[in-house]
Short mmCIF file of C-alpha atoms and ligand atoms in Angstrom, two decimals:
data_model
loop_
_atom_site.label_atom_id
_atom_site.label_comp_id
_atom_site.label_asym_id
_atom_site.label_seq_id
_atom_site.Cartn_x
_atom_site.Cartn_y
_atom_site.Cartn_z
CA MET A 1 61.83 63.71 226.05
CA ASP A 2 61.74 63.84 222.26
CA ILE A 3 65.01 65.70 222.25
CA LEU A 4 66.60 63.11 224.51
CA ARG A 5 65.32 60.29 222.31
CA ASP A 6 66.71 61.95 219.18
CA LEU A 7 70.07 62.48 220.84
CA LEU A 8 70.21 58.83 221.88
CA ILE A 9 69.49 57.78 218.29
CA ASN A 10 72.47 59.90 217.22
CA ILE A 11 74.63 58.14 219.80
CA LEU A 12 73.49 54.79 218.45
CA PHE A 13 74.79 55.75 214.98
CA LEU A 14 78.10 56.76 216.48
CA ILE A 15 78.46 53.45 218.30
CA ILE A 16 77.44 51.31 215.34
CA PHE A 17 79.64 52.93 212.73
CA LEU A 18 82.60 54.23 214.70
CA LEU A 19 83.08 51.24 217.00
CA PHE A 20 81.75 48.21 215.13
CA THR A 21 83.42 49.10 211.84
CA PRO A 22 86.97 49.00 213.26
CA LEU A 23 86.13 45.76 215.10
CA LEU A 24 84.83 44.13 211.92
CA LEU A 25 87.76 45.46 209.87
CA GLU A 26 90.17 43.98 212.37
CA LYS A 27 88.57 40.52 211.94
CA SER A 28 88.35 40.76 208.17
CA GLY A 29 92.03 41.20 207.34
CA VAL A 30 91.39 44.00 204.81
CA LYS A 31 94.50 45.85 203.53
CA SER A 32 95.45 48.93 205.56
CA TYR A 33 94.81 51.61 202.90
CA MET A 34 91.39 50.03 202.28
CA LYS A 35 90.77 50.14 206.03
CA LYS A 36 91.41 53.86 206.02
CA TRP A 37 88.89 54.43 203.24
CA ILE A 38 86.27 52.22 204.83
CA MET A 39 86.71 54.11 208.12
CA THR A 40 86.43 57.45 206.28
CA SER A 41 83.21 56.21 204.65
CA SER A 42 81.89 55.20 208.09
CA PHE A 43 82.59 58.68 209.44
CA CYS A 44 80.71 60.15 206.47
CA VAL A 45 77.79 57.74 206.89
CA VAL A 46 77.48 58.84 210.53
CA VAL A 47 77.36 62.48 209.41
CA ILE A 48 74.61 61.67 206.88
CA LEU A 49 72.58 59.69 209.43
CA CYS A 50 72.96 62.36 212.12
CA ILE A 51 71.81 65.07 209.71
CA SER A 52 68.89 62.86 208.61
CA PHE A 53 67.73 62.25 212.19
CA PRO A 54 68.41 65.59 213.87
CA ILE A 55 67.21 67.22 217.03
CA ALA A 56 64.89 70.05 215.92
CA ILE A 57 64.72 73.17 218.08
CA ASN A 58 62.35 75.00 215.79
CA ASP A 59 61.60 74.91 212.07
CA GLU A 60 64.82 76.57 211.00
CA PHE A 61 67.44 75.41 213.44
CA ILE A 62 68.36 71.81 213.94
CA PHE A 63 71.38 70.26 215.46
CA ASP A 64 72.83 66.79 215.96
CA LEU A 65 75.97 64.90 216.97
CA ARG A 66 77.59 64.90 213.52
CA LEU A 67 80.53 66.89 214.89
CA VAL A 68 81.58 63.92 217.05
CA SER A 69 82.24 62.03 213.82
CA VAL A 70 83.82 65.09 212.16
CA ILE A 71 86.20 65.67 215.08
CA ILE A 72 87.24 62.06 215.66
CA GLY A 73 87.49 61.42 211.89
CA GLY A 74 89.59 64.53 211.33
CA LEU A 75 91.92 63.82 214.25
CA MET A 76 92.44 60.19 213.31
CA GLY A 77 92.26 60.21 209.53
CA GLY A 78 93.97 63.50 208.73
CA ILE A 79 93.31 65.81 205.80
CA PRO A 80 91.79 63.32 203.29
CA THR A 81 89.20 62.26 205.87
CA SER A 82 88.55 65.88 206.84
CA ILE A 83 87.96 66.84 203.20
CA ALA A 84 85.56 63.91 202.73
CA LEU A 85 83.69 64.92 205.88
CA LEU A 86 83.52 68.59 204.86
CA ILE A 87 82.11 67.75 201.42
CA THR A 88 79.65 65.23 202.85
CA THR A 89 78.40 67.62 205.54
CA ILE A 90 77.91 70.63 203.28
CA SER A 91 76.44 68.79 200.31
CA PHE A 92 74.11 66.63 202.36
CA ARG A 93 72.98 69.49 204.61
CA SER A 94 72.17 71.64 201.52
CA ILE A 95 69.48 69.16 200.50
CA PHE A 96 67.40 70.15 203.54
CA GLY A 97 67.61 73.94 202.97
CA GLY A 98 66.73 76.52 205.65
CA ALA A 99 68.90 79.10 207.40
CA GLY A 100 70.80 76.28 209.11
CA ILE A 101 72.85 75.92 205.92
CA TYR A 102 74.81 79.07 206.78
CA SER A 103 75.67 77.98 210.28
CA THR A 104 76.61 74.55 208.91
CA LEU A 105 78.89 76.21 206.37
CA ILE A 106 80.63 78.38 208.97
CA ILE A 107 80.98 75.58 211.54
CA SER A 108 82.16 72.98 208.99
CA VAL A 109 84.81 75.19 207.44
CA VAL A 110 86.14 76.28 210.83
CA HIS A 111 86.29 72.65 212.01
CA PHE A 112 87.94 71.56 208.76
CA ALA A 113 90.60 74.28 208.95
CA PHE A 114 91.36 73.67 212.61
CA LEU A 115 91.43 69.84 212.38
CA SER A 116 93.59 69.83 209.21
CA ILE A 117 96.20 72.05 210.84
CA PHE A 118 96.04 70.43 214.27
CA TYR A 119 96.18 66.84 212.93
CA TYR A 120 100.00 66.80 212.59
CA GLN A 121 100.50 67.87 216.19
CA PHE A 122 97.79 65.54 217.49
CA LYS A 123 99.41 62.52 215.78
CA GLU A 124 102.48 62.84 217.99
CA PHE A 125 100.62 62.98 221.31
CA SER A 126 100.61 60.11 223.80
CA LYS A 127 97.40 58.08 224.13
CA ARG A 128 96.39 59.86 227.32
CA LYS A 129 97.02 63.28 225.90
CA LYS A 130 95.08 62.40 222.74
CA LEU A 131 92.08 61.42 224.84
CA ILE A 132 92.17 64.62 226.90
CA VAL A 133 92.82 66.92 223.93
CA ALA A 134 90.06 65.32 221.79
CA THR A 135 87.58 65.71 224.66
CA VAL A 136 88.54 69.35 225.16
CA ILE A 137 88.18 69.98 221.40
CA GLY A 138 84.72 68.35 221.55
CA PHE A 139 83.75 70.63 224.43
CA ILE A 140 85.02 73.84 222.79
CA SER A 141 83.41 72.84 219.50
CA SER A 142 80.01 72.32 221.11
CA ILE A 143 80.20 75.71 222.82
CA SER A 144 81.21 77.41 219.57
CA VAL A 145 78.25 75.80 217.79
CA VAL A 146 75.88 77.12 220.45
CA LEU A 147 77.43 80.61 220.20
CA VAL A 148 77.22 80.66 216.39
CA ILE A 149 73.54 79.77 216.56
CA ILE A 150 72.62 82.14 219.40
CA ILE A 151 74.74 85.18 218.46
CA GLY A 152 74.97 84.77 214.70
CA PHE A 153 71.37 83.87 214.07
CA GLN A 154 69.64 85.38 217.09
CA THR A 155 67.88 82.14 217.86
CA PRO A 156 66.95 81.52 221.48
CA ILE A 157 67.64 77.97 222.66
CA GLN A 158 66.50 76.55 225.99
CA PRO A 159 69.38 76.20 228.51
CA PHE A 160 68.45 72.52 229.03
CA ILE A 161 69.04 71.79 225.34
CA ILE A 162 72.32 73.68 225.33
CA ALA A 163 73.55 71.77 228.36
CA THR A 164 72.43 68.40 227.01
CA TYR A 165 74.10 69.05 223.68
CA ILE A 166 77.40 70.19 225.21
CA VAL A 167 77.53 67.31 227.69
CA LEU A 168 76.56 64.65 225.13
CA GLN A 169 79.00 65.79 222.45
CA THR A 170 81.87 65.97 224.95
CA ILE A 171 81.08 62.66 226.63
CA SER A 172 80.54 60.88 223.30
CA ILE A 173 83.96 61.95 222.08
CA PHE A 174 85.55 60.86 225.35
CA PHE A 175 83.97 57.39 225.34
CA ILE A 176 84.44 56.71 221.66
CA MET A 177 88.11 57.70 221.85
CA CYS A 178 88.51 55.41 224.92
CA LEU A 179 86.89 52.47 223.16
CA LEU A 180 88.80 53.03 219.91
CA ASP A 181 91.95 52.92 222.00
CA VAL A 182 90.93 49.59 223.55
CA ILE A 183 90.23 48.17 220.08
CA ASN A 184 93.58 49.45 218.85
CA GLU A 185 95.35 47.96 221.85
CA SER A 186 93.91 44.50 221.18
CA VAL A 187 95.10 44.70 217.57
CA VAL A 188 98.60 45.58 218.74
CA MET A 189 98.57 42.82 221.38
CA ARG A 190 97.52 40.27 218.79
CA LYS A 191 100.43 41.20 216.53
CA ARG A 192 102.83 41.15 219.49
CA LEU A 193 101.67 37.71 220.60
CA ILE A 194 102.45 36.24 217.18
CA GLU A 195 105.84 37.99 217.14
CA SER A 196 106.84 36.89 220.63
CA GLU A 197 105.60 33.36 220.04
CA LYS A 198 107.89 33.26 217.01
CA MET A 199 110.87 34.24 219.14
CA GLU A 200 109.94 31.49 221.60
CA LEU A 201 109.81 29.01 218.72
CA VAL A 202 113.16 30.22 217.40
CA SER A 203 114.83 29.77 220.79
CA HIS A 204 113.30 26.30 221.26
CA LEU A 205 114.64 25.18 217.91
CA ALA A 206 118.10 26.66 218.50
CA SER A 207 119.48 23.71 220.47
CA SER A 208 118.39 21.13 217.91
CA VAL A 209 119.84 23.21 215.07
CA SER A 210 123.21 23.68 216.76
CA HIS A 211 123.26 19.99 217.60
CA GLU A 212 122.55 19.13 213.97
CA VAL A 213 125.31 21.43 212.73
CA ARG A 214 127.82 19.80 215.02
CA ASN A 215 127.44 16.45 213.21
CA PRO A 216 128.69 17.61 209.79
CA LEU A 217 131.47 19.53 211.51
CA THR A 218 132.62 16.37 213.29
CA VAL A 219 132.59 14.48 209.99
CA VAL A 220 134.61 17.22 208.26
CA LYS A 221 137.08 17.28 211.11
CA GLY A 222 137.57 13.50 210.75
CA PHE A 223 138.23 13.77 207.02
CA LEU A 224 140.68 16.62 207.47
CA GLN A 225 142.60 14.62 210.07
CA MET A 226 142.77 11.65 207.70
CA MET A 227 143.96 13.83 204.81
CA ASN A 228 146.70 15.14 207.02
CA GLN A 229 148.36 11.71 206.90
CA ASN A 230 151.04 11.49 204.19
CA ASP A 231 150.29 8.04 202.82
CA ILE A 232 146.76 8.80 201.54
CA PRO A 233 146.42 8.18 197.78
CA PHE A 234 145.34 11.12 195.59
CA GLU A 235 142.01 9.47 194.64
CA LYS A 236 141.05 8.95 198.31
CA ARG A 237 141.96 12.57 199.11
CA LYS A 238 139.60 13.77 196.37
CA GLU A 239 136.80 11.59 197.71
CA TYR A 240 137.26 12.91 201.28
CA LEU A 241 137.34 16.46 199.98
CA ALA A 242 134.04 16.00 198.10
CA LEU A 243 132.39 14.44 201.16
CA SER A 244 133.66 17.25 203.40
CA LEU A 245 132.34 19.87 201.02
CA SER A 246 128.90 18.30 200.89
CA GLU A 247 128.81 18.11 204.71
CA VAL A 248 129.76 21.80 204.97
CA ASP A 249 127.02 22.61 202.45
CA ARG A 250 124.52 20.72 204.57
CA ALA A 251 125.51 22.60 207.73
CA ASN A 252 125.30 25.84 205.79
CA GLN A 253 121.82 25.03 204.55
CA ILE A 254 120.54 24.10 208.03
CA ILE A 255 121.80 27.35 209.50
CA GLY A 256 120.62 29.36 206.50
CA GLU A 257 117.04 28.06 206.67
CA TYR A 258 116.92 28.55 210.40
CA LEU A 259 118.17 32.13 210.21
CA ALA A 260 115.80 32.95 207.36
CA PHE A 261 112.92 32.02 209.62
CA ALA A 262 114.37 33.67 212.73
CA LYS A 263 114.91 36.99 210.98
CA PRO A 264 112.08 39.46 211.61
CA GLN A 265 110.33 40.36 208.38
CA LEU A 266 107.56 42.62 207.22
CA ALA A 267 104.17 40.96 207.20
CA LYS A 268 103.67 41.13 203.46
CA ILE A 269 101.26 39.20 201.32
CA GLU A 270 102.89 37.84 198.18
CA GLY A 271 102.58 35.05 195.64
CA ILE A 272 104.13 31.95 197.21
CA ASP A 273 104.41 28.25 196.51
CA ILE A 274 103.10 26.17 199.43
CA LYS A 275 105.39 23.36 198.38
CA GLU A 276 108.39 25.63 198.91
CA VAL A 277 107.13 26.80 202.33
CA LEU A 278 106.67 23.18 203.42
CA GLU A 279 110.15 22.23 202.15
CA HIS A 280 111.66 25.10 204.16
CA THR A 281 109.66 24.03 207.21
CA ILE A 282 111.02 20.51 206.93
CA HIS A 283 114.58 21.80 206.69
CA VAL A 284 114.15 23.77 209.91
CA ILE A 285 112.38 20.99 211.82
CA THR A 286 114.60 18.06 210.65
CA PRO A 287 117.26 18.63 213.33
CA LEU A 288 114.58 18.31 216.04
CA ALA A 289 113.14 15.22 214.32
CA ASN A 290 116.59 13.61 214.19
CA MET A 291 117.15 14.33 217.86
CA ASN A 292 113.85 12.52 218.66
CA SER A 293 114.39 9.64 216.17
CA VAL A 294 111.39 10.76 214.15
CA VAL A 295 111.31 9.82 210.47
CA ILE A 296 109.72 12.38 208.17
CA THR A 297 107.86 11.29 205.03
CA LYS A 298 106.48 13.79 202.56
CA ASN A 299 104.71 14.19 199.28
CA PHE A 300 103.99 17.72 198.04
CA GLU A 301 102.20 19.17 195.08
CA THR A 302 103.02 22.64 193.82
CA CYS A 303 100.38 25.20 194.64
CA LEU A 304 100.65 28.95 194.16
CA ILE A 305 98.65 31.12 196.54
CA LYS A 306 98.75 34.68 197.81
CA SER A 307 99.77 34.63 201.44
CA ASN A 308 102.44 35.47 203.97
CA LYS A 309 105.36 33.07 203.83
CA GLN A 310 106.73 33.67 207.33
CA LEU A 311 103.38 33.38 209.06
CA LEU A 312 102.52 30.16 207.22
CA GLN A 313 105.91 28.73 208.09
CA GLN A 314 105.37 29.68 211.73
CA CYS A 315 102.13 27.65 211.69
CA PHE A 316 103.66 24.60 210.04
CA LEU A 317 106.63 24.71 212.40
CA ASN A 318 104.36 24.87 215.44
CA ILE A 319 102.27 21.93 214.27
CA THR A 320 105.24 19.74 213.27
CA LYS A 321 107.12 20.64 216.46
CA ASN A 322 104.11 19.52 218.52
CA SER A 323 103.94 16.30 216.49
CA ILE A 324 107.60 15.54 217.12
CA GLU A 325 107.23 16.34 220.81
CA ALA A 326 104.28 13.93 220.92
CA MET A 327 106.68 11.12 219.88
CA PRO A 328 109.38 11.08 222.58
CA ASN A 329 110.40 7.54 221.62
CA GLY A 330 110.46 8.14 217.90
CA GLY A 331 107.86 7.56 215.21
CA PHE A 332 106.68 8.83 211.87
CA LEU A 333 105.71 12.31 210.84
CA SER A 334 104.06 12.47 207.44
CA ILE A 335 103.10 15.56 205.52
CA PHE A 336 101.27 15.48 202.25
CA THR A 337 99.18 17.83 200.14
CA LYS A 338 96.27 17.40 197.75
CA LYS A 339 94.17 19.68 195.57
CA LYS A 340 90.46 19.17 196.25
CA ASP A 341 87.90 21.20 194.26
CA ASP A 342 88.64 24.85 195.08
CA LYS A 343 90.75 23.98 198.10
CA PHE A 344 94.30 22.98 198.82
CA VAL A 345 94.50 20.43 201.62
CA ILE A 346 97.57 19.86 203.75
CA THR A 347 97.61 16.83 206.03
CA ILE A 348 100.14 16.57 208.83
CA SER A 349 99.98 13.38 210.87
CA ASP A 350 102.05 11.77 213.57
CA THR A 351 102.15 8.44 215.39
CA GLY A 352 102.46 10.07 218.80
CA VAL A 353 100.61 10.04 222.10
CA GLY A 354 97.43 11.59 220.66
CA MET A 355 94.80 13.60 222.50
CA SER A 356 91.49 12.97 224.23
CA GLU A 357 88.30 14.80 223.16
CA GLU A 358 88.75 17.11 226.14
CA GLN A 359 92.31 17.96 225.10
CA ILE A 360 91.29 18.68 221.50
CA LYS A 361 88.61 21.06 222.74
CA ARG A 362 91.15 22.95 224.83
CA LEU A 363 93.60 23.34 221.93
CA GLY A 364 94.06 27.01 221.13
CA GLU A 365 93.28 28.08 224.68
CA PRO A 366 96.07 30.46 225.72
CA TYR A 367 98.62 28.83 228.07
CA TYR A 368 97.04 25.39 227.77
CA SER A 369 99.96 22.97 227.73
CA THR A 370 100.57 19.42 228.94
CA LYS A 371 104.33 19.88 228.75
CA GLY A 372 104.85 21.62 232.09
CA GLU A 373 107.97 23.79 232.19
CA LYS A 374 108.88 23.00 228.58
CA GLY A 375 105.59 24.17 227.08
CA THR A 376 104.26 27.68 226.55
CA GLY A 377 100.73 26.83 225.48
CA LEU A 378 100.91 29.58 222.88
CA GLY A 379 101.83 27.55 219.80
CA MET A 380 98.32 26.48 218.85
CA VAL A 381 96.91 29.91 219.78
CA THR A 382 99.08 31.48 217.11
CA VAL A 383 98.34 28.67 214.64
CA PHE A 384 94.58 29.24 214.94
CA ARG A 385 94.90 33.04 214.80
CA ILE A 386 97.16 33.07 211.76
CA PHE A 387 95.09 30.48 209.89
CA SER A 388 91.88 32.34 210.63
CA ASP A 389 93.48 35.59 209.35
CA LEU A 390 94.47 33.71 206.18
CA ASN A 391 90.95 32.21 205.81
CA CYS A 392 92.16 28.66 206.32
CA THR A 393 90.30 26.01 208.32
CA VAL A 394 91.98 23.49 210.62
CA LYS A 395 90.51 20.10 211.51
CA ILE A 396 92.01 17.79 214.09
CA ASN A 397 91.58 14.03 214.33
CA SER A 398 93.15 12.39 217.32
CA LYS A 399 92.75 9.54 219.78
CA PRO A 400 94.88 8.82 222.84
CA ASP A 401 97.85 6.57 221.88
CA ASN A 402 96.75 6.61 218.27
CA GLY A 403 98.49 9.64 216.85
CA THR A 404 97.15 12.96 215.64
CA THR A 405 96.24 14.32 212.22
CA PHE A 406 95.94 18.00 211.36
CA ILE A 407 94.01 18.77 208.19
CA ILE A 408 94.45 22.33 206.91
CA GLU A 409 92.26 23.56 204.11
CA MET A 410 93.25 26.69 202.20
CA PRO A 411 91.08 28.50 199.70
CA LEU A 412 92.66 28.60 196.23
P1 ADP B 1 102.99 23.71 223.87
O1 ADP B 1 103.53 22.96 222.72
O2 ADP B 1 103.89 24.80 224.33
O3 ADP B 1 102.53 22.83 225.00
P2 ADP B 1 100.84 24.26 222.07
O4 ADP B 1 99.82 25.34 222.02
O5 ADP B 1 101.74 24.12 220.90
O6 ADP B 1 101.66 24.49 223.38
O7 ADP B 1 100.08 22.91 222.29
C1 ADP B 1 99.18 22.78 223.36
C2 ADP B 1 98.98 21.34 223.76
O8 ADP B 1 98.29 20.62 222.75
C3 ADP B 1 100.24 20.57 223.98
O9 ADP B 1 100.76 20.77 225.27
C4 ADP B 1 99.80 19.14 223.75
O10 ADP B 1 99.24 18.60 224.91
C5 ADP B 1 98.69 19.27 222.76
N1 ADP B 1 99.12 18.88 221.40
C6 ADP B 1 99.33 19.71 220.35
N2 ADP B 1 99.67 19.02 219.26
C7 ADP B 1 99.69 17.72 219.60
C8 ADP B 1 99.99 16.49 218.88
N3 ADP B 1 100.35 16.48 217.60
N4 ADP B 1 99.88 15.33 219.58
C9 ADP B 1 99.51 15.33 220.89
N5 ADP B 1 99.24 16.44 221.60
C10 ADP B 1 99.32 17.63 220.97
MG1 MG B 2 103.86 23.66 220.76
#
């Protein structure tokens, strides 16, 4: 029973560090190279904890589930992680002394060599194959450990202990790989949702943009027709030409801003000016506002922050698009910013249909939409996800028929 209890404690370490760490990292928005180092540290911590709370067979020989961490770490993290694990295992195990040091040395070096070489092949496997191969490696590794101890050191071990060890190491690797895959999948899905929501947004805005571009083109066409008449004085011609050019510039800017947003870009964090992001947002949303007779008023302060321009713009576009859609018969959309203590506050308010308490509560629920066919119910989901990744808070004030105000607070 003691052996079983000790093994279960080992499994607890594996679950806490190998499954909770990636979950927490996913929430925290840490940079990817930092993530790799934090994960490597977690693998090493598991090794240290497993060695500290081992399953003792007799005074000299002890074993534990550290190899689960070594195998999964080596297969997922590659050579740097394997080196860290090798050093941690050998140096920490040396502290305890005993003949077990030699078996540790042999087993660790063999695992290190095998995992370092095999890593490059393993990387290319499909998810299913990875799971099967990792489990098989866990099984073979546990048998080799037993053989090293029995043959190499002539230590008798009860068959029950051998079986328990082999089964637990193999099963642990199988389940941890399964769960890591589920965690990974949800990270990928989350990224895909934001991407596909952006495409949805882009296609919704397309008709208003093309409509808006048609207006300057019609104006230019009119001027060109007038200039074609022979009796137009030179001064008038010049005036028409200037007006045509400015209209073409306007059309160019509308399309340019729209395409800049539509273009897929790397999710990079950089120094950006919120004022600029909001100005771009207004350029993209103006065609839709014009189509709905919505007047936009604005007042921005400059504020430099480190963030992702495209993601922020996606949020602002979703919020302003909802505001405009809440005013089918026209109204006012006002956007202003203010610095408050260590925060930058952005207020976006409309004079639209507003929302009841119940509706506000349901905001951010996937597929919740009151727009029927026209709505996707994914806009606010992405807004909340992106803002939470960027450590921003969103407050909503709204009453039916009284308009809605979004207050976004960003840390400076
Ligand atoms: P969609 O716009 O596709 O319906 P969203 O997630 O963007 O999906 O919004 C969900 C719902 O929240 C909308 O259907 C609407 O009922 C409500 N909503 C969001 N913003 C506003 C607003 N400014 N005024 C009134 N209702 C809003
Ligand atoms: Mg929407």
